[in-house]
Each structure stands twice: as C-alpha cells, then as structure tokens.
CSV table of C-alpha atoms in Angstrom, one decimal:
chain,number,residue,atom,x,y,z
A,788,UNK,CA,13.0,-10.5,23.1
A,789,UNK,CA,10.9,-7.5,22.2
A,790,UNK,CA,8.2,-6.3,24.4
A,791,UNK,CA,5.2,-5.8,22.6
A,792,UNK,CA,3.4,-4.5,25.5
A,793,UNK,CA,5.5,-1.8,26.1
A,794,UNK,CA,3.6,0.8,23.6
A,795,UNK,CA,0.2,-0.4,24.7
A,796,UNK,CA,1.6,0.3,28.3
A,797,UNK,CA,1.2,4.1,27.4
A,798,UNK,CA,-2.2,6.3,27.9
A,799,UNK,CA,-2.5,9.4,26.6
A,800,UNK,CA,-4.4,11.8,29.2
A,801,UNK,CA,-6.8,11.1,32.3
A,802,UNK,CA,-6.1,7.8,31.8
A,803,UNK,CA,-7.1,6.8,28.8
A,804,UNK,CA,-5.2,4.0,27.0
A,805,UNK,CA,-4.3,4.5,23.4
A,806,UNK,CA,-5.2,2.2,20.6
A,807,UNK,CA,-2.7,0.8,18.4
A,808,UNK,CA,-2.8,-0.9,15.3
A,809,UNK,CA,-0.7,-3.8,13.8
A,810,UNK,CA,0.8,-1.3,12.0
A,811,UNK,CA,2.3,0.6,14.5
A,812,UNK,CA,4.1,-2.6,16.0
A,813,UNK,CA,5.2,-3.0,12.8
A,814,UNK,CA,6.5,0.5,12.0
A,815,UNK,CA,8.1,0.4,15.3
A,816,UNK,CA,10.3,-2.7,15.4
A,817,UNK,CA,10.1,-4.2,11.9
A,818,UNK,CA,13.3,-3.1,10.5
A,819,UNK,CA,15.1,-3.9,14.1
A,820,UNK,CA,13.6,-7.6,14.1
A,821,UNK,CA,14.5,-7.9,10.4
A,822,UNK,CA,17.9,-7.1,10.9
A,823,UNK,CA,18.3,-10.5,13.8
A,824,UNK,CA,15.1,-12.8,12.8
A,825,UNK,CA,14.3,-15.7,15.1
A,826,UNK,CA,13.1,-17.9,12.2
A,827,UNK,CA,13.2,-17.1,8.3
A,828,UNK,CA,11.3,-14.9,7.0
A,829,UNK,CA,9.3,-15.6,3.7
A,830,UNK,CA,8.6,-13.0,0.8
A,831,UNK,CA,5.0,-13.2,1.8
A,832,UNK,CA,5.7,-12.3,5.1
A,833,UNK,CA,7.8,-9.6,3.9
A,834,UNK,CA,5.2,-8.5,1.5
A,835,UNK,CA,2.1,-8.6,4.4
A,836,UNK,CA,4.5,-7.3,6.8
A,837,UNK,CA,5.6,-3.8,4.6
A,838,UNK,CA,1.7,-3.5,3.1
A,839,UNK,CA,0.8,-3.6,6.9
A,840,UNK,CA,2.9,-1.2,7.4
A,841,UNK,CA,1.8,1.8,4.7
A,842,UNK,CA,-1.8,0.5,4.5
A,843,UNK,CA,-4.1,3.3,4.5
A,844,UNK,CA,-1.3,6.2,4.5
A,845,UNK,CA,-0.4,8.6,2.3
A,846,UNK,CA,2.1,6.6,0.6
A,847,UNK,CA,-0.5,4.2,-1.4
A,848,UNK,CA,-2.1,7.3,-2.3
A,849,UNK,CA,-5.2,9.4,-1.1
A,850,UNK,CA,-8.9,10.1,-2.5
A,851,UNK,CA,-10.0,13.6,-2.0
A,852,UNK,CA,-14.0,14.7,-1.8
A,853,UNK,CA,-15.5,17.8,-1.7
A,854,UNK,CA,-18.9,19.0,-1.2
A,855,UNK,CA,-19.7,21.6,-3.9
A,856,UNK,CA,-22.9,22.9,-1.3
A,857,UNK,CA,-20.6,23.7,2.4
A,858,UNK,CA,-17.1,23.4,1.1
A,859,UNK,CA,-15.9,20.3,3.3
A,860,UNK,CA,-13.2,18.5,2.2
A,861,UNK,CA,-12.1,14.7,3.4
A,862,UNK,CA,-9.2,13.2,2.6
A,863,UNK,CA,-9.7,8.9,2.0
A,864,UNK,CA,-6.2,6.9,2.1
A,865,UNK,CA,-5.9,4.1,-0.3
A,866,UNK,CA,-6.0,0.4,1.7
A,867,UNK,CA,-3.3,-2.1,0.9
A,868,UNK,CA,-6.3,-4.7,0.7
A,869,UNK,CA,-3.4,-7.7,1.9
A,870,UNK,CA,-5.2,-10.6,3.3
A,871,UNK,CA,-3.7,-11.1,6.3
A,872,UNK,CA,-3.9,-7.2,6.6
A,873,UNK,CA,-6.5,-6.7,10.2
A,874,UNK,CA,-7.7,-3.2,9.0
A,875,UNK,CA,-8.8,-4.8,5.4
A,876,UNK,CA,-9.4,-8.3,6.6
A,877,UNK,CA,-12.2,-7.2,9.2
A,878,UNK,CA,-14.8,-5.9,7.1
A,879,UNK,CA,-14.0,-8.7,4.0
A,880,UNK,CA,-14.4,-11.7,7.2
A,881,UNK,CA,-17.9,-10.0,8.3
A,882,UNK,CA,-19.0,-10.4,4.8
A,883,UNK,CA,-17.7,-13.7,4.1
A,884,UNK,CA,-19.5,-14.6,7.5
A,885,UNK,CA,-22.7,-13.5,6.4
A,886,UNK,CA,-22.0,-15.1,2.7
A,887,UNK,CA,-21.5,-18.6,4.7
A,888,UNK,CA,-24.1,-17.6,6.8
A,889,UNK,CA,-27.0,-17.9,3.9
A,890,UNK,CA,-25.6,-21.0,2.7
A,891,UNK,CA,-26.0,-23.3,5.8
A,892,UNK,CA,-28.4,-26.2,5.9
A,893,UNK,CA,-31.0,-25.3,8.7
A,894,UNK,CA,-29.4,-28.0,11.3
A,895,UNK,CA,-27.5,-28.0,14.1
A,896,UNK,CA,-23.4,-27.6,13.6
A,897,UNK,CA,-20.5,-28.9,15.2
A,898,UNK,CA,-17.1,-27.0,15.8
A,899,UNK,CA,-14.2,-29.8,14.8
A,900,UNK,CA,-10.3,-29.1,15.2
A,901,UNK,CA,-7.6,-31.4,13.1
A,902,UNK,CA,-4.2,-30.6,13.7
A,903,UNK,CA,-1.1,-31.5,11.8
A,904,UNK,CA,2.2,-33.6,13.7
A,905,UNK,CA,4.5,-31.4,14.9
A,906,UNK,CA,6.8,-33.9,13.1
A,907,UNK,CA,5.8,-32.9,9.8
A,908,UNK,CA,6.4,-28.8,10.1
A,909,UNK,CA,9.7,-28.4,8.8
A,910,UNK,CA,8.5,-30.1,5.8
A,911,UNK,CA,5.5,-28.0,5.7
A,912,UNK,CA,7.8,-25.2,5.6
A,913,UNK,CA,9.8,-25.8,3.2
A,914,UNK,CA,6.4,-26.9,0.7
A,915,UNK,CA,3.4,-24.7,2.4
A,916,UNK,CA,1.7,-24.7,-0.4
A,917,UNK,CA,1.5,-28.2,-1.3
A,918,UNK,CA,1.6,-29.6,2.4
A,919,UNK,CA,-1.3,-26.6,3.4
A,920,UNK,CA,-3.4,-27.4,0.4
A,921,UNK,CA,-3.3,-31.4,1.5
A,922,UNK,CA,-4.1,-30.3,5.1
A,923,UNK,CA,-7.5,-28.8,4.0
A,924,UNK,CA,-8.6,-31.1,1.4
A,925,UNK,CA,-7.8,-33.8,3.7
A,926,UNK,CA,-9.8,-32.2,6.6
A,927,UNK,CA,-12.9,-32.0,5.3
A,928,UNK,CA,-12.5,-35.0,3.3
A,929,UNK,CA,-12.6,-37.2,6.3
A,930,UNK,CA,-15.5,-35.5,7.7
A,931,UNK,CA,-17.6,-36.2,4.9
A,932,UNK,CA,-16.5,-39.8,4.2
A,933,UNK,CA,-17.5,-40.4,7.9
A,934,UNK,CA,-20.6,-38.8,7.7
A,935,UNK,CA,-21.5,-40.6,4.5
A,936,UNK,CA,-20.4,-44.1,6.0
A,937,UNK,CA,-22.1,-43.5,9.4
A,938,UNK,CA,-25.2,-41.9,8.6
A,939,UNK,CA,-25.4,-42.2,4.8
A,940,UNK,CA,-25.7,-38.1,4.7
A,941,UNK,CA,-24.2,-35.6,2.1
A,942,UNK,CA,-22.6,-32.7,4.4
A,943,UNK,CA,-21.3,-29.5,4.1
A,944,UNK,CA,-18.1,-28.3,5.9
A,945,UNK,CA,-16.7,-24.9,6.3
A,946,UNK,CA,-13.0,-25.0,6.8
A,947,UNK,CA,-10.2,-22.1,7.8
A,948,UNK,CA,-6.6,-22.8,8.4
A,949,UNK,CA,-4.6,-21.7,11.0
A,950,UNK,CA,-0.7,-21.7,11.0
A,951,UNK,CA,0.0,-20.8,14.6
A,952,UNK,CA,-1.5,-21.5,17.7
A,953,UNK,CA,-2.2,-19.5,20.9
A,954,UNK,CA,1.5,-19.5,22.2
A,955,UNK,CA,1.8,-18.0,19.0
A,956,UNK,CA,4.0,-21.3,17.9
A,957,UNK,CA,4.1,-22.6,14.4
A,958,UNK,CA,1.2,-25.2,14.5
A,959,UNK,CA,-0.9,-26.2,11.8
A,960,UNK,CA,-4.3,-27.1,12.3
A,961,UNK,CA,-7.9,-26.3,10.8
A,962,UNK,CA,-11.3,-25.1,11.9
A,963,UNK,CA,-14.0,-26.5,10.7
A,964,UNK,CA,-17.9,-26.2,10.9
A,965,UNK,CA,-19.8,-29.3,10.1
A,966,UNK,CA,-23.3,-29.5,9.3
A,967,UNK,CA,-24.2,-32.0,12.1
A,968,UNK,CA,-26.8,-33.3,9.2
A,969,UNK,CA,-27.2,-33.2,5.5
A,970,UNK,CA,-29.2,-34.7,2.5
A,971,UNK,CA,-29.6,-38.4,2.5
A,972,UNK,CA,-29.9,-40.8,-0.7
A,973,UNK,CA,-33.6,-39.4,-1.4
A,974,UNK,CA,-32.6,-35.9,-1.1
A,975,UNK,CA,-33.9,-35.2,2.2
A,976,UNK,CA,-32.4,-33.1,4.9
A,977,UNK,CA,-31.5,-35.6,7.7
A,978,UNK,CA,-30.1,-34.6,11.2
A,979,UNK,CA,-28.4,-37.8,12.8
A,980,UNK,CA,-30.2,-39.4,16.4
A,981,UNK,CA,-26.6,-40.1,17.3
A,982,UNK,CA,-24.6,-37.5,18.6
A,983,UNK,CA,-21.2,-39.8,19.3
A,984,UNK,CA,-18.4,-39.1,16.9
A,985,UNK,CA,-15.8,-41.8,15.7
A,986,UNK,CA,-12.5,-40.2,16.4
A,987,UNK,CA,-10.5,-42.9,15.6
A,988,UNK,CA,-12.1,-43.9,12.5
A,989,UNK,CA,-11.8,-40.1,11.6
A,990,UNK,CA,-8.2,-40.2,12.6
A,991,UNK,CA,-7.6,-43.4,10.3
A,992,UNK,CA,-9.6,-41.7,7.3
A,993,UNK,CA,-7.1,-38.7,7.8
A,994,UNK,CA,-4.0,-40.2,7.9
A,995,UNK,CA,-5.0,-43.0,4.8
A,996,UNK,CA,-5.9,-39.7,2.9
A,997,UNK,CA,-3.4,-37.6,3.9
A,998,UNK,CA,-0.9,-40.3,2.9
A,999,UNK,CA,-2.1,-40.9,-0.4
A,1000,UNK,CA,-2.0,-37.0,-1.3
A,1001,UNK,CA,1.0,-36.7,-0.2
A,1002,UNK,CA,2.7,-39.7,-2.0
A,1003,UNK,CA,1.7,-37.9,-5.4
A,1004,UNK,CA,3.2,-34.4,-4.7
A,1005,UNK,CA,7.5,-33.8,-5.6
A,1006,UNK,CA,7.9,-32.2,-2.3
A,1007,UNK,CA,11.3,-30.7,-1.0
A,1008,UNK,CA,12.6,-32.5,1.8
C-alpha cells in the first residue's frame, strides 16, 4: 500500500511543513499505481487523474502580462478547468454556493443523507451513468412527494452526490438540503409545526421510485 503521508511528513526549514497539492500525489505515484491498480480504472479517472496532474503548468500553456509603466512581467499558467480538479473546483463550488445561496426560501433547512445498498455497486459500476442519474432523481423525488403528502407544501431540494465515503470506500450516497418549508396550494410560504420526519415512509417512496426507474433502463448486468 502506498503511504500517502509520507511527502506531507516532510518540512522544509524551522519547522515549517510544506503544502502539497493533489497534484503532486499524483505526479509522484500515478504511473507506479497505474502500472498494479487495486480496482479498474475508468477513462474519466484517467482523464481527471492526468489533467490533475499538468493543471496550471507550463504544459497547458502560459499567459504572459506586462506592465508597459514599471516593466513587470507575470507569467499566468493555463488551468485544466476538470471538475473533479481541487485547484479549479474551489473557486467554481464558492460560487455555486453563493448562486444556491440567493435562491433559498427564507426557512429553516434540514441536512438529509440517502445512501445506495452496498448490494447494488457493482451494477452501479458497470452503468454509472444510468444507476447515478436514478440515484439523484430518486433522492429528491421522495423528499418532495413526502413533503407534499405530509404537509401539502411545494419544496425545494439541493442535492450533491458522493461516490465514496470517509474510509475512502466505494459508497454511493447523496447530500441533500431540504427546505424544511415551501409554498402551499394558495401560494404561500409555509414552515411545518411538525418537526418529526417519516423515515420509513421515505424509505418506501425511495425504493417504489427507484424500482420503477430502474425497470425502464437496458442496464449491463
């Protein structure tokens, strides 16, 4: 197994711990891992994995400015603007953020987590885009047919899907923010007295929903 804290381990002078990026994990075992992979390795993950790897170097090419007045030159490397890139991603997920931010009803919100079967995985897999698009339609789905049944309320859900899990094991599960309120039949904006939620009838929407999807996609078993 490779060590990945081995070149955060090092410090470079009075102490003083150097930063790394993804990149430089990549750059440094990469083509080592590639060569004896624990799992299969997809041509997306290829393609994040080498766009990682060159993002903002010399090799996607470099912007150079100079001031006419003092004479200062800067050098700007091009990004490789891959979404799962950290360097790119950060400053596209702050302003996502503040895009969702301006579009929330003014009520509270509740975090919910849905997570796939572990038995389903390898057939995730082999049909991630299907089986992932099913997973978040069906997500948020069951949220807002509950809330409609329960409390007769339009919501809104913000949902973001996540592949792995802490351990960093392949586990498929969403995040979602629910408007713990919403517009009711008369187009007001209606925050619920009751706070309970029904898992199990959430759980039963889910599966009936998940189900159904599933039964109309040709899937690779």
């Amino acid at each position: 197994m490779i060590d990945l804290l081995d070149i955060s381990a090092q410090s470079e002078g009075c102490g003083t711990e150097k930063k790394y990026r993804l990149a430089d994990y990549f750059n440094r075992w990469w083509d080592e891992y590639t060569k004896h992979p624990t799992e299969y390795i997809t041509p997306e993950q290829y393609k994040a994995a080498n766009a990682i790897r060159v993002c903002r170097t010399a090799a996607l090419g470099i912007d150079t400015y100079a001031c006419p007045e003092c004479g200062e030159v800067r050098e700007i490397y091009h990004s490789c603007k891959n979404r799962f890139c950290p360097t790119c991603g950060w400053r596209d997920t702050l302003k996502w953020a503040a895009r969702m931010k301006d579009k929330l009803l003014r009520v509270p919100h509740r975090h919910v987590v849905m997570t796939l079967p572990h038995v389903l995985l390898d057939l995730v897999k082999r049909n991630k885009k299907e089986m992932l698009n099913i997973m978040m339609r069906t997500s948020a789905e069951a949220l807002k047919i509950w809330m409609m049944k329960a409390f007769g309320l339009k919501v809104g859900v913000i949902a973001v899907l996540h592949t792995y899990g802490e351990t960093k094991q392949y586990h498929v599960h969403t995040h979602m923010i629910l408007s713990w309120g919403g517009i009711d039949r008369n187009g007001r904006i209606v925050v619920p007295e009751r706070s309970k939620v029904n898992d199990a009838f959430i759980r039963s929407i889910f599966k009936h929903t998940f189900d159904k999807l599933l039964c109309l996609q040709r899937l690779t078993h």
